[in-house]
PDB file of C-alpha atoms in Angstrom:
ATOM      1  CA  MET A   1      -0.020   0.010   0.003  1.00 45.00           C
ATOM      2  CA  LYS A   2       2.888   2.332   0.801  1.00 44.00           C
ATOM      3  CA  PRO A   3       4.105   2.482  -2.819  1.00 50.00           C
ATOM      4  CA  ILE A   4       0.514   3.155  -3.987  1.00 47.00           C
ATOM      5  CA  ARG A   5       0.353   6.056  -1.566  1.00 48.00           C
ATOM      6  CA  PHE A   6       3.597   7.360  -2.708  1.00 46.00           C
ATOM      7  CA  ILE A   7       2.638   7.279  -6.351  1.00 53.00           C
ATOM      8  CA  SER A   8      -0.710   9.000  -5.430  1.00 53.00           C
ATOM      9  CA  ALA A   9       1.080  11.597  -3.513  1.00 53.00           C
ATOM     10  CA  SER A  10       3.551  12.160  -6.307  1.00 52.00           C
ATOM     11  CA  LEU A  11       0.750  12.422  -8.909  1.00 53.00           C
ATOM     12  CA  ALA A  12      -1.110  14.922  -6.702  1.00 52.00           C
ATOM     13  CA  ALA A  13       2.143  16.991  -6.267  1.00 50.00           C
ATOM     14  CA  ALA A  14       2.766  17.003 -10.054  1.00 49.00           C
ATOM     15  CA  ALA A  15      -0.741  18.122 -10.641  1.00 48.00           C
ATOM     16  CA  CYS A  16      -0.238  21.066  -8.272  1.00 47.00           C
ATOM     17  CA  VAL A  17       3.055  22.022 -10.016  1.00 46.00           C
ATOM     18  CA  SER A  18       1.282  21.760 -13.393  1.00 47.00           C
ATOM     19  CA  ALA A  19      -1.552  23.972 -12.281  1.00 48.00           C
ATOM     20  CA  THR A  20       0.862  26.529 -10.781  1.00 50.00           C
ATOM     21  CA  ALA A  21       2.911  26.607 -13.954  1.00 51.00           C
ATOM     22  CA  ALA A  22      -0.273  27.020 -16.087  1.00 52.00           C
ATOM     23  CA  HIS A  23      -1.203  30.018 -13.919  1.00 62.00           C
ATOM     24  CA  ALA A  24       2.246  31.496 -14.157  1.00 68.00           C
ATOM     25  CA  ALA A  25       2.146  31.292 -17.927  1.00 90.00           C
ATOM     26  CA  TYR A  26      -1.297  33.114 -17.967  1.00 97.00           C
ATOM     27  CA  PRO A  27      -2.272  34.445 -20.462  1.00 97.00           C
ATOM     28  CA  ASP A  28      -0.997  32.392 -23.378  1.00 96.00           C
ATOM     29  CA  LYS A  29      -3.849  32.896 -25.844  1.00 97.00           C
ATOM     30  CA  PRO A  30      -6.339  35.607 -26.623  1.00 97.00           C
ATOM     31  CA  ILE A  31      -8.721  36.868 -23.939  1.00 98.00           C
ATOM     32  CA  VAL A  32     -12.478  37.540 -24.837  1.00 98.00           C
ATOM     33  CA  LEU A  33     -14.040  40.624 -23.256  1.00 98.00           C
ATOM     34  CA  VAL A  34     -17.839  40.245 -23.480  1.00 97.00           C
ATOM     35  CA  VAL A  35     -19.854  43.460 -23.803  1.00 94.00           C
ATOM     36  CA  PRO A  36     -23.437  42.478 -23.121  1.00 92.00           C
ATOM     37  CA  PHE A  37     -24.880  45.250 -25.321  1.00 85.00           C
ATOM     38  CA  ALA A  38     -24.882  46.120 -29.145  1.00 82.00           C
ATOM     39  CA  PRO A  39     -21.971  48.078 -30.399  1.00 84.00           C
ATOM     40  CA  GLY A  40     -21.852  51.789 -30.111  1.00 74.00           C
ATOM     41  CA  GLY A  41     -22.698  52.662 -26.544  1.00 78.00           C
ATOM     42  CA  SER A  42     -20.355  53.977 -23.836  1.00 82.00           C
ATOM     43  CA  THR A  43     -19.786  50.447 -22.390  1.00 88.00           C
ATOM     44  CA  THR A  44     -18.232  49.452 -25.729  1.00 89.00           C
ATOM     45  CA  VAL A  45     -16.222  52.627 -25.921  1.00 87.00           C
ATOM     46  CA  VAL A  46     -14.674  52.136 -22.561  1.00 92.00           C
ATOM     47  CA  ALA A  47     -14.082  48.353 -23.189  1.00 95.00           C
ATOM     48  CA  ARG A  48     -12.299  48.968 -26.473  1.00 94.00           C
ATOM     49  CA  ALA A  49     -10.138  51.855 -25.168  1.00 94.00           C
ATOM     50  CA  VAL A  50      -9.110  49.973 -22.059  1.00 97.00           C
ATOM     51  CA  ALA A  51      -8.597  46.574 -23.872  1.00 97.00           C
ATOM     52  CA  GLU A  52      -6.255  48.162 -26.491  1.00 96.00           C
ATOM     53  CA  ARG A  53      -3.901  49.283 -23.648  1.00 96.00           C
ATOM     54  CA  ALA A  54      -4.385  46.197 -21.352  1.00 97.00           C
ATOM     55  CA  GLU A  55      -3.490  43.738 -24.136  1.00 96.00           C
ATOM     56  CA  LYS A  56      -0.052  45.231 -24.440  1.00 96.00           C
ATOM     57  CA  LEU A  57       0.503  44.846 -20.759  1.00 97.00           C
ATOM     58  CA  LEU A  58      -0.740  41.261 -20.778  1.00 97.00           C
ATOM     59  CA  GLY A  59       1.073  40.155 -24.078  1.00 97.00           C
ATOM     60  CA  GLN A  60      -1.989  38.675 -25.652  1.00 97.00           C
ATOM     61  CA  PRO A  61      -4.847  40.060 -27.784  1.00 97.00           C
ATOM     62  CA  ILE A  62      -8.033  41.090 -26.082  1.00 98.00           C
ATOM     63  CA  VAL A  63     -11.032  40.516 -28.278  1.00 97.00           C
ATOM     64  CA  VAL A  64     -14.142  42.672 -27.560  1.00 97.00           C
ATOM     65  CA  GLU A  65     -17.296  40.709 -28.362  1.00 96.00           C
ATOM     66  CA  ASN A  66     -20.693  42.364 -28.255  1.00 93.00           C
ATOM     67  CA  LYS A  67     -23.396  39.878 -27.036  1.00 93.00           C
ATOM     68  CA  PRO A  68     -26.618  41.823 -26.501  1.00 89.00           C
ATOM     69  CA  GLY A  69     -29.901  40.527 -25.272  1.00 86.00           C
ATOM     70  CA  ALA A  70     -32.326  40.700 -22.320  1.00 84.00           C
ATOM     71  CA  GLY A  71     -30.945  43.845 -20.820  1.00 82.00           C
ATOM     72  CA  SER A  72     -27.303  42.402 -20.569  1.00 89.00           C
ATOM     73  CA  VAL A  73     -28.422  39.020 -19.210  1.00 93.00           C
ATOM     74  CA  VAL A  74     -27.441  37.103 -22.295  1.00 94.00           C
ATOM     75  CA  GLY A  75     -23.824  38.298 -22.389  1.00 95.00           C
ATOM     76  CA  SER A  76     -23.518  38.031 -18.592  1.00 97.00           C
ATOM     77  CA  ASN A  77     -24.698  34.498 -18.614  1.00 97.00           C
ATOM     78  CA  VAL A  78     -22.007  33.550 -21.240  1.00 97.00           C
ATOM     79  CA  VAL A  79     -19.385  34.588 -18.694  1.00 98.00           C
ATOM     80  CA  ALA A  80     -21.129  33.107 -15.731  1.00 98.00           C
ATOM     81  CA  LYS A  81     -21.003  29.668 -17.485  1.00 98.00           C
ATOM     82  CA  ALA A  82     -17.495  30.088 -18.802  1.00 98.00           C
ATOM     83  CA  ALA A  83     -14.409  28.156 -17.430  1.00 98.00           C
ATOM     84  CA  PRO A  84     -12.741  30.095 -14.591  1.00 98.00           C
ATOM     85  CA  ASP A  85      -9.401  30.368 -16.561  1.00 98.00           C
ATOM     86  CA  GLY A  86      -9.261  34.079 -17.225  1.00 98.00           C
ATOM     87  CA  TYR A  87      -9.977  33.896 -20.941  1.00 98.00           C
ATOM     88  CA  THR A  88     -13.612  34.985 -20.840  1.00 98.00           C
ATOM     89  CA  LEU A  89     -14.424  38.167 -19.014  1.00 98.00           C
ATOM     90  CA  LEU A  90     -17.458  40.451 -18.668  1.00 98.00           C
ATOM     91  CA  VAL A  91     -17.886  44.240 -18.950  1.00 97.00           C
ATOM     92  CA  GLY A  92     -20.352  44.737 -16.142  1.00 96.00           C
ATOM     93  CA  GLN A  93     -22.296  48.029 -15.588  1.00 93.00           C
ATOM     94  CA  THR A  94     -25.127  49.450 -13.614  1.00 92.00           C
ATOM     95  CA  GLY A  95     -27.733  47.284 -15.365  1.00 90.00           C
ATOM     96  CA  PHE A  96     -25.794  44.277 -14.155  1.00 94.00           C
ATOM     97  CA  ALA A  97     -26.720  45.244 -10.578  1.00 95.00           C
ATOM     98  CA  VAL A  98     -30.221  46.309 -11.556  1.00 93.00           C
ATOM     99  CA  ASN A  99     -31.019  42.851 -13.137  1.00 93.00           C
ATOM    100  CA  ASP A 100     -30.474  41.092  -9.735  1.00 93.00           C
ATOM    101  CA  SER A 101     -33.850  42.535  -8.536  1.00 90.00           C
ATOM    102  CA  LEU A 102     -35.688  43.308 -11.843  1.00 91.00           C
ATOM    103  CA  ARG A 103     -35.345  40.101 -13.863  1.00 90.00           C
ATOM    104  CA  LYS A 104     -37.374  37.029 -13.305  1.00 86.00           C
ATOM    105  CA  ASN A 105     -35.410  33.681 -13.105  1.00 89.00           C
ATOM    106  CA  LEU A 106     -31.872  35.027 -13.743  1.00 94.00           C
ATOM    107  CA  PRO A 107     -29.790  32.013 -15.057  1.00 96.00           C
ATOM    108  CA  TYR A 108     -26.948  33.071 -12.685  1.00 97.00           C
ATOM    109  CA  ASP A 109     -26.396  34.557  -9.211  1.00 97.00           C
ATOM    110  CA  THR A 110     -25.118  38.129  -9.535  1.00 97.00           C
ATOM    111  CA  LEU A 111     -22.736  37.848  -6.530  1.00 96.00           C
ATOM    112  CA  GLU A 112     -21.905  34.149  -6.336  1.00 97.00           C
ATOM    113  CA  ASP A 113     -21.325  33.443  -9.997  1.00 98.00           C
ATOM    114  CA  PHE A 114     -18.786  36.229 -10.809  1.00 98.00           C
ATOM    115  CA  THR A 115     -15.424  37.420  -9.665  1.00 98.00           C
ATOM    116  CA  PRO A 116     -14.896  41.241  -9.544  1.00 98.00           C
ATOM    117  CA  ILE A 117     -11.631  42.308 -11.197  1.00 98.00           C
ATOM    118  CA  ALA A 118     -11.507  46.099 -11.676  1.00 98.00           C
ATOM    119  CA  LEU A 119     -13.657  49.272 -11.754  1.00 98.00           C
ATOM    120  CA  LEU A 120     -12.853  51.014 -14.988  1.00 97.00           C
ATOM    121  CA  ALA A 121     -14.917  54.145 -15.209  1.00 94.00           C
ATOM    122  CA  ASP A 122     -18.280  55.753 -14.533  1.00 90.00           C
ATOM    123  CA  HIS A 123     -19.996  58.872 -15.843  1.00 85.00           C
ATOM    124  CA  PRO A 124     -22.618  61.100 -14.274  1.00 84.00           C
ATOM    125  CA  GLY A 125     -26.154  61.365 -15.195  1.00 90.00           C
ATOM    126  CA  VAL A 126     -27.806  64.638 -16.148  1.00 95.00           C
ATOM    127  CA  PHE A 127     -31.372  65.768 -15.474  1.00 96.00           C
ATOM    128  CA  LEU A 128     -32.463  67.073 -18.862  1.00 96.00           C
ATOM    129  CA  ALA A 129     -35.407  69.098 -20.183  1.00 96.00           C
ATOM    130  CA  GLN A 130     -36.438  70.223 -23.641  1.00 93.00           C
ATOM    131  CA  ALA A 131     -35.032  73.655 -24.282  1.00 92.00           C
ATOM    132  CA  GLN A 132     -38.535  75.375 -24.472  1.00 92.00           C
ATOM    133  CA  LYS A 133     -40.010  73.875 -21.286  1.00 94.00           C
ATOM    134  CA  PRO A 134     -41.062  76.537 -18.703  1.00 94.00           C
ATOM    135  CA  TYR A 135     -38.317  75.788 -16.193  1.00 95.00           C
ATOM    136  CA  ASP A 136     -34.710  76.749 -16.488  1.00 95.00           C
ATOM    137  CA  THR A 137     -33.480  75.593 -12.973  1.00 96.00           C
ATOM    138  CA  PHE A 138     -33.993  72.472 -10.976  1.00 96.00           C
ATOM    139  CA  GLU A 139     -35.809  74.387  -8.336  1.00 96.00           C
ATOM    140  CA  GLN A 140     -38.321  75.613 -11.004  1.00 97.00           C
ATOM    141  CA  PHE A 141     -38.872  72.064 -12.221  1.00 97.00           C
ATOM    142  CA  ILE A 142     -39.539  70.927  -8.758  1.00 97.00           C
ATOM    143  CA  ALA A 143     -42.114  73.541  -8.236  1.00 97.00           C
ATOM    144  CA  TYR A 144     -43.685  72.859 -11.624  1.00 97.00           C
ATOM    145  CA  ALA A 145     -43.956  69.047 -10.931  1.00 97.00           C
ATOM    146  CA  LYS A 146     -45.462  69.756  -7.574  1.00 96.00           C
ATOM    147  CA  ALA A 147     -48.053  71.986  -9.136  1.00 97.00           C
ATOM    148  CA  ASN A 148     -48.832  69.536 -11.784  1.00 96.00           C
ATOM    149  CA  PRO A 149     -48.969  66.012 -10.190  1.00 95.00           C
ATOM    150  CA  GLY A 150     -49.395  63.145 -12.679  1.00 95.00           C
ATOM    151  CA  LYS A 151     -48.925  65.403 -15.691  1.00 96.00           C
ATOM    152  CA  VAL A 152     -45.026  65.528 -15.960  1.00 96.00           C
ATOM    153  CA  THR A 153     -43.663  62.827 -18.096  1.00 96.00           C
ATOM    154  CA  TYR A 154     -40.259  61.319 -18.487  1.00 96.00           C
ATOM    155  CA  SER A 155     -38.769  59.017 -21.107  1.00 94.00           C
ATOM    156  CA  SER A 156     -36.323  56.136 -20.969  1.00 90.00           C
ATOM    157  CA  ALA A 157     -34.880  53.355 -23.026  1.00 84.00           C
ATOM    158  CA  GLY A 158     -37.273  50.901 -21.438  1.00 85.00           C
ATOM    159  CA  VAL A 159     -38.648  49.553 -18.243  1.00 86.00           C
ATOM    160  CA  GLY A 160     -35.737  48.828 -15.917  1.00 86.00           C
ATOM    161  CA  SER A 161     -33.181  50.741 -17.761  1.00 87.00           C
ATOM    162  CA  TRP A 162     -30.810  52.921 -15.685  1.00 90.00           C
ATOM    163  CA  PRO A 163     -32.510  56.227 -16.792  1.00 91.00           C
ATOM    164  CA  HIS A 164     -35.883  54.745 -15.804  1.00 93.00           C
ATOM    165  CA  LEU A 165     -34.799  53.564 -12.311  1.00 94.00           C
ATOM    166  CA  SER A 166     -32.783  56.737 -11.773  1.00 95.00           C
ATOM    167  CA  MET A 167     -35.890  58.955 -12.332  1.00 96.00           C
ATOM    168  CA  ALA A 168     -38.090  56.611 -10.322  1.00 95.00           C
ATOM    169  CA  MET A 169     -35.583  56.943  -7.446  1.00 95.00           C
ATOM    170  CA  PHE A 170     -35.745  60.636  -7.596  1.00 96.00           C
ATOM    171  CA  ALA A 171     -39.632  60.704  -7.734  1.00 95.00           C
ATOM    172  CA  ASN A 172     -39.679  58.478  -4.680  1.00 94.00           C
ATOM    173  CA  GLU A 173     -37.165  60.668  -2.878  1.00 93.00           C
ATOM    174  CA  ALA A 174     -38.860  63.981  -3.835  1.00 95.00           C
ATOM    175  CA  GLY A 175     -42.370  62.689  -3.363  1.00 95.00           C
ATOM    176  CA  LEU A 176     -43.355  63.567  -6.913  1.00 95.00           C
ATOM    177  CA  SER A 177     -45.973  61.878  -9.206  1.00 95.00           C
ATOM    178  CA  LEU A 178     -44.239  61.588 -12.608  1.00 96.00           C
ATOM    179  CA  VAL A 179     -45.386  59.436 -15.538  1.00 96.00           C
ATOM    180  CA  HIS A 180     -42.878  57.019 -17.108  1.00 96.00           C
ATOM    181  CA  VAL A 181     -42.965  56.756 -20.961  1.00 95.00           C
ATOM    182  CA  PRO A 182     -40.788  53.798 -21.985  1.00 91.00           C
ATOM    183  CA  TYR A 183     -39.274  53.464 -25.431  1.00 88.00           C
ATOM    184  CA  GLN A 184     -37.452  50.745 -27.291  1.00 81.00           C
ATOM    185  CA  GLY A 185     -34.041  52.218 -26.969  1.00 78.00           C
ATOM    186  CA  THR A 186     -32.229  55.526 -26.229  1.00 79.00           C
ATOM    187  CA  GLY A 187     -32.661  57.027 -29.623  1.00 83.00           C
ATOM    188  CA  PRO A 188     -36.494  57.362 -29.818  1.00 88.00           C
ATOM    189  CA  ALA A 189     -36.590  58.205 -26.059  1.00 89.00           C
ATOM    190  CA  LYS A 190     -34.221  61.157 -26.692  1.00 87.00           C
ATOM    191  CA  ALA A 191     -35.960  62.143 -30.004  1.00 90.00           C
ATOM    192  CA  ASP A 192     -39.356  62.675 -28.166  1.00 92.00           C
ATOM    193  CA  LEU A 193     -37.597  64.656 -25.416  1.00 94.00           C
ATOM    194  CA  VAL A 194     -36.049  66.979 -28.065  1.00 93.00           C
ATOM    195  CA  ALA A 195     -39.408  67.282 -29.783  1.00 93.00           C
ATOM    196  CA  GLY A 196     -41.149  68.175 -26.483  1.00 93.00           C
ATOM    197  CA  ARG A 197     -43.435  65.152 -26.481  1.00 95.00           C
ATOM    198  CA  VAL A 198     -42.064  64.226 -23.073  1.00 96.00           C
ATOM    199  CA  ASP A 199     -40.939  66.637 -20.479  1.00 96.00           C
ATOM    200  CA  VAL A 200     -37.691  65.419 -18.877  1.00 97.00           C
ATOM    201  CA  LYS A 201     -35.165  62.586 -18.855  1.00 96.00           C
ATOM    202  CA  ILE A 202     -32.147  61.354 -16.918  1.00 95.00           C
ATOM    203  CA  GLU A 203     -29.377  60.284 -19.159  1.00 90.00           C
ATOM    204  CA  ALA A 204     -25.545  60.009 -19.188  1.00 87.00           C
ATOM    205  CA  TYR A 205     -23.998  63.244 -20.140  1.00 87.00           C
ATOM    206  CA  ALA A 206     -21.810  61.350 -22.596  1.00 81.00           C
ATOM    207  CA  THR A 207     -24.710  60.623 -24.857  1.00 82.00           C
ATOM    208  CA  SER A 208     -26.467  63.953 -24.509  1.00 86.00           C
ATOM    209  CA  ARG A 209     -23.746  66.468 -24.611  1.00 87.00           C
ATOM    210  CA  ALA A 210     -24.000  67.398 -28.284  1.00 89.00           C
ATOM    211  CA  MET A 211     -27.757  68.259 -27.901  1.00 92.00           C
ATOM    212  CA  VAL A 212     -27.027  70.322 -24.861  1.00 93.00           C
ATOM    213  CA  GLU A 213     -24.235  72.231 -26.577  1.00 93.00           C
ATOM    214  CA  ASP A 214     -26.443  72.991 -29.605  1.00 94.00           C
ATOM    215  CA  GLY A 215     -29.273  74.258 -27.444  1.00 94.00           C
ATOM    216  CA  ARG A 216     -31.894  71.586 -28.027  1.00 95.00           C
ATOM    217  CA  LEU A 217     -31.790  70.284 -24.478  1.00 96.00           C
ATOM    218  CA  LYS A 218     -30.913  71.953 -21.197  1.00 96.00           C
ATOM    219  CA  VAL A 219     -29.330  70.485 -18.037  1.00 96.00           C
ATOM    220  CA  LEU A 220     -31.194  71.100 -14.800  1.00 97.00           C
ATOM    221  CA  ALA A 221     -28.947  69.117 -12.537  1.00 97.00           C
ATOM    222  CA  VAL A 222     -26.415  66.217 -12.398  1.00 95.00           C
ATOM    223  CA  THR A 223     -27.019  62.957 -10.548  1.00 94.00           C
ATOM    224  CA  SER A 224     -23.537  62.340  -9.061  1.00 90.00           C
ATOM    225  CA  THR A 225     -22.528  63.331  -5.576  1.00 88.00           C
ATOM    226  CA  GLN A 226     -20.128  65.983  -7.049  1.00 87.00           C
ATOM    227  CA  ARG A 227     -20.706  68.502  -9.744  1.00 89.00           C
ATOM    228  CA  ALA A 228     -19.500  67.565 -13.228  1.00 87.00           C
ATOM    229  CA  ALA A 229     -16.326  69.050 -14.321  1.00 84.00           C
ATOM    230  CA  GLU A 230     -17.883  70.014 -17.653  1.00 86.00           C
ATOM    231  CA  LEU A 231     -20.952  71.505 -15.970  1.00 91.00           C
ATOM    232  CA  PRO A 232     -19.604  73.474 -12.949  1.00 92.00           C
ATOM    233  CA  ASP A 233     -22.600  75.691 -12.797  1.00 93.00           C
ATOM    234  CA  LYS A 234     -25.184  72.915 -12.581  1.00 95.00           C
ATOM    235  CA  PRO A 235     -26.054  71.662  -9.086  1.00 96.00           C
ATOM    236  CA  THR A 236     -26.173  68.052  -8.017  1.00 96.00           C
ATOM    237  CA  ILE A 237     -29.681  66.682  -7.100  1.00 96.00           C
ATOM    238  CA  ALA A 238     -28.038  65.888  -3.688  1.00 95.00           C
ATOM    239  CA  GLU A 239     -27.188  69.574  -2.945  1.00 94.00           C
ATOM    240  CA  SER A 240     -30.546  70.666  -4.146  1.00 94.00           C
ATOM    241  CA  GLY A 241     -32.321  69.299  -1.200  1.00 93.00           C
ATOM    242  CA  TYR A 242     -32.092  65.539  -1.650  1.00 95.00           C
ATOM    243  CA  PRO A 243     -28.861  64.493   0.067  1.00 93.00           C
ATOM    244  CA  ARG A 244     -29.465  60.740  -0.209  1.00 92.00           C
ATOM    245  CA  TYR A 245     -29.761  60.860  -3.917  1.00 94.00           C
ATOM    246  CA  GLU A 246     -26.846  59.666  -6.074  1.00 93.00           C
ATOM    247  CA  THR A 247     -26.563  57.645  -9.227  1.00 93.00           C
ATOM    248  CA  SER A 248     -24.017  57.215 -12.010  1.00 89.00           C
ATOM    249  CA  TYR A 249     -23.426  54.705 -14.785  1.00 90.00           C
ATOM    250  CA  TRP A 250     -20.406  52.620 -13.846  1.00 94.00           C
ATOM    251  CA  ILE A 251     -18.441  50.175 -15.870  1.00 96.00           C
ATOM    252  CA  GLY A 252     -16.112  47.357 -14.570  1.00 98.00           C
ATOM    253  CA  ILE A 253     -14.493  44.020 -15.415  1.00 98.00           C
ATOM    254  CA  LEU A 254     -15.643  40.653 -13.877  1.00 98.00           C
ATOM    255  CA  GLY A 255     -14.787  37.116 -14.519  1.00 98.00           C
ATOM    256  CA  PRO A 256     -16.592  33.757 -13.800  1.00 98.00           C
ATOM    257  CA  ALA A 257     -16.674  32.499 -10.177  1.00 98.00           C
ATOM    258  CA  GLY A 258     -13.566  30.572  -8.954  1.00 98.00           C
ATOM    259  CA  LEU A 259     -11.069  32.632 -10.937  1.00 98.00           C
ATOM    260  CA  PRO A 260      -7.762  31.870  -9.373  1.00 98.00           C
ATOM    261  CA  PRO A 261      -6.323  34.730  -7.207  1.00 97.00           C
ATOM    262  CA  ASP A 262      -3.027  35.043  -9.214  1.00 97.00           C
ATOM    263  CA  ILE A 263      -5.000  35.458 -12.502  1.00 98.00           C
ATOM    264  CA  VAL A 264      -7.257  38.026 -10.787  1.00 98.00           C
ATOM    265  CA  ALA A 265      -4.151  39.905  -9.650  1.00 98.00           C
ATOM    266  CA  LYS A 266      -2.662  39.910 -13.119  1.00 98.00           C
ATOM    267  CA  LEU A 267      -5.952  41.106 -14.745  1.00 98.00           C
ATOM    268  CA  GLN A 268      -6.516  43.718 -12.038  1.00 98.00           C
ATOM    269  CA  GLN A 269      -3.016  45.226 -12.498  1.00 98.00           C
ATOM    270  CA  ALA A 270      -3.456  45.302 -16.384  1.00 98.00           C
ATOM    271  CA  PHE A 271      -6.971  46.826 -16.429  1.00 98.00           C
ATOM    272  CA  THR A 272      -6.388  49.378 -13.573  1.00 98.00           C
ATOM    273  CA  THR A 273      -3.103  50.525 -15.249  1.00 97.00           C
ATOM    274  CA  ALA A 274      -4.859  50.697 -18.616  1.00 97.00           C
ATOM    275  CA  ALA A 275      -7.685  52.864 -17.277  1.00 97.00           C
ATOM    276  CA  LYS A 276      -5.117  55.287 -15.926  1.00 96.00           C
ATOM    277  CA  ASP A 277      -3.104  55.484 -19.117  1.00 96.00           C
ATOM    278  CA  PRO A 278      -3.097  59.193 -20.333  1.00 96.00           C
ATOM    279  CA  ALA A 279      -4.196  58.231 -23.802  1.00 94.00           C
ATOM    280  CA  VAL A 280      -7.144  56.195 -22.414  1.00 95.00           C
ATOM    281  CA  ILE A 281      -8.086  59.002 -19.988  1.00 94.00           C
ATOM    282  CA  ALA A 282      -8.109  61.486 -22.901  1.00 92.00           C
ATOM    283  CA  GLN A 283     -10.316  59.132 -24.921  1.00 89.00           C
ATOM    284  CA  MET A 284     -12.647  58.734 -22.095  1.00 89.00           C
ATOM    285  CA  GLU A 285     -12.891  62.363 -21.238  1.00 86.00           C
ATOM    286  CA  GLN A 286     -13.784  63.170 -24.815  1.00 83.00           C
ATOM    287  CA  GLN A 287     -16.906  61.068 -24.230  1.00 80.00           C
ATOM    288  CA  SER A 288     -17.605  62.835 -20.808  1.00 82.00           C
ATOM    289  CA  ILE A 289     -16.611  59.488 -19.058  1.00 89.00           C
ATOM    290  CA  VAL A 290     -14.701  59.596 -15.745  1.00 89.00           C
ATOM    291  CA  PRO A 291     -11.832  57.088 -15.541  1.00 93.00           C
ATOM    292  CA  ARG A 292     -11.378  55.245 -12.304  1.00 95.00           C
ATOM    293  CA  GLY A 293      -9.017  52.346 -12.492  1.00 96.00           C
ATOM    294  CA  LEU A 294      -9.896  50.915  -9.144  1.00 97.00           C
ATOM    295  CA  PRO A 295      -9.142  47.359  -7.852  1.00 98.00           C
ATOM    296  CA  ALA A 296     -11.369  44.350  -7.373  1.00 98.00           C
ATOM    297  CA  ALA A 297     -12.240  45.250  -3.749  1.00 98.00           C
ATOM    298  CA  ASP A 298     -13.794  48.531  -4.778  1.00 98.00           C
ATOM    299  CA  LEU A 299     -15.851  46.987  -7.620  1.00 98.00           C
ATOM    300  CA  ASP A 300     -17.137  44.290  -5.175  1.00 97.00           C
ATOM    301  CA  THR A 301     -18.083  46.947  -2.600  1.00 97.00           C
ATOM    302  CA  LEU A 302     -19.809  49.000  -5.325  1.00 96.00           C
ATOM    303  CA  LEU A 303     -21.653  46.007  -6.700  1.00 97.00           C
ATOM    304  CA  LYS A 304     -23.184  45.027  -3.295  1.00 97.00           C
ATOM    305  CA  LYS A 305     -24.164  48.588  -2.686  1.00 95.00           C
ATOM    306  CA  GLU A 306     -25.727  48.950  -6.100  1.00 95.00           C
ATOM    307  CA  ILE A 307     -27.655  45.761  -5.835  1.00 96.00           C
ATOM    308  CA  ALA A 308     -29.190  46.889  -2.453  1.00 95.00           C
ATOM    309  CA  LYS A 309     -29.983  50.334  -3.780  1.00 94.00           C
ATOM    310  CA  TRP A 310     -31.763  49.226  -6.878  1.00 94.00           C
ATOM    311  CA  ARG A 311     -33.684  46.538  -5.070  1.00 94.00           C
ATOM    312  CA  GLN A 312     -35.123  49.201  -2.802  1.00 93.00           C
ATOM    313  CA  VAL A 313     -36.068  51.469  -5.664  1.00 93.00           C
ATOM    314  CA  ILE A 314     -37.809  48.630  -7.444  1.00 92.00           C
ATOM    315  CA  GLU A 315     -39.771  47.747  -4.291  1.00 92.00           C
ATOM    316  CA  ASP A 316     -40.597  51.321  -3.464  1.00 90.00           C
ATOM    317  CA  SER A 317     -41.929  51.859  -7.055  1.00 88.00           C
ATOM    318  CA  ASN A 318     -43.886  48.595  -7.062  1.00 87.00           C
ATOM    319  CA  MET A 319     -42.298  47.474 -10.278  1.00 86.00           C
ATOM    320  CA  GLU A 320     -43.119  44.097 -11.597  1.00 82.00           C
ATOM    321  CA  LYS A 321     -40.248  41.765 -12.370  1.00 82.00           C
ATOM    322  CA  GLN A 322     -39.544  41.555 -16.182  1.00 79.00           C
TER     323      GLN A 322
END
């Protein structure tokens, strides 16, 4: 029996050495970065900018693949079910946290089936109104909405989208009766805002800046805790009398559950360094996106906080799961 034990122990030791060597060689083939949306949005912009720099640090190509569907659930599930070897990663964002409470029968557990790697960036939302609406300041809008309960409308890209829930959270906080008008995508939601068919909208400044600069839309407030660098004269909603209010659209990198710590460390180093690269920062800032480059622990903390926050908003708004 002793020889058998000796052989078994030797095989086990060899397996450990082999696994360690494999981790040390990581990565030795291309990495797939799954963006769970169609091409063109800010999530893809950030993913491509950071991937271009990170692949040079890792020594292997990073292939950005867009896998849209079900409000990011399709692409997220691809990563949840992938092997925990560091070759299939997810670009997670605010909707990833929202889905934990909004979606029926999620095919994965948002916290248990993923490994946080790095927080790349975020961008503040802006509280927008069509240029000709009879309120030019946030205070004027509040007064108007209180004087016209159930008559003020707001648009979004659909039920459960970040703009929808951000406005619902504000209405709950301010005690306002606003009417949600959902659309099939950001484009038509914004078009009807510009045309004046709906009154207001919360949206990332990155995707609305051009219409603000040409005078079709006006910014009444920003949704982050601090004023936006590009809009220093616009107050935050928090400083306007609602100190608990804060929301921004964040973007981070996650892998499947069980990702080995040494691989997480390599990826974290590469992606946080890439997000702080001057060329990447310049590219993000052109899109009104704020680079972060923070480690896995920060993303983990944010994700837990976001899940709890949006769950409360959904419950307070009596939203049905989608």
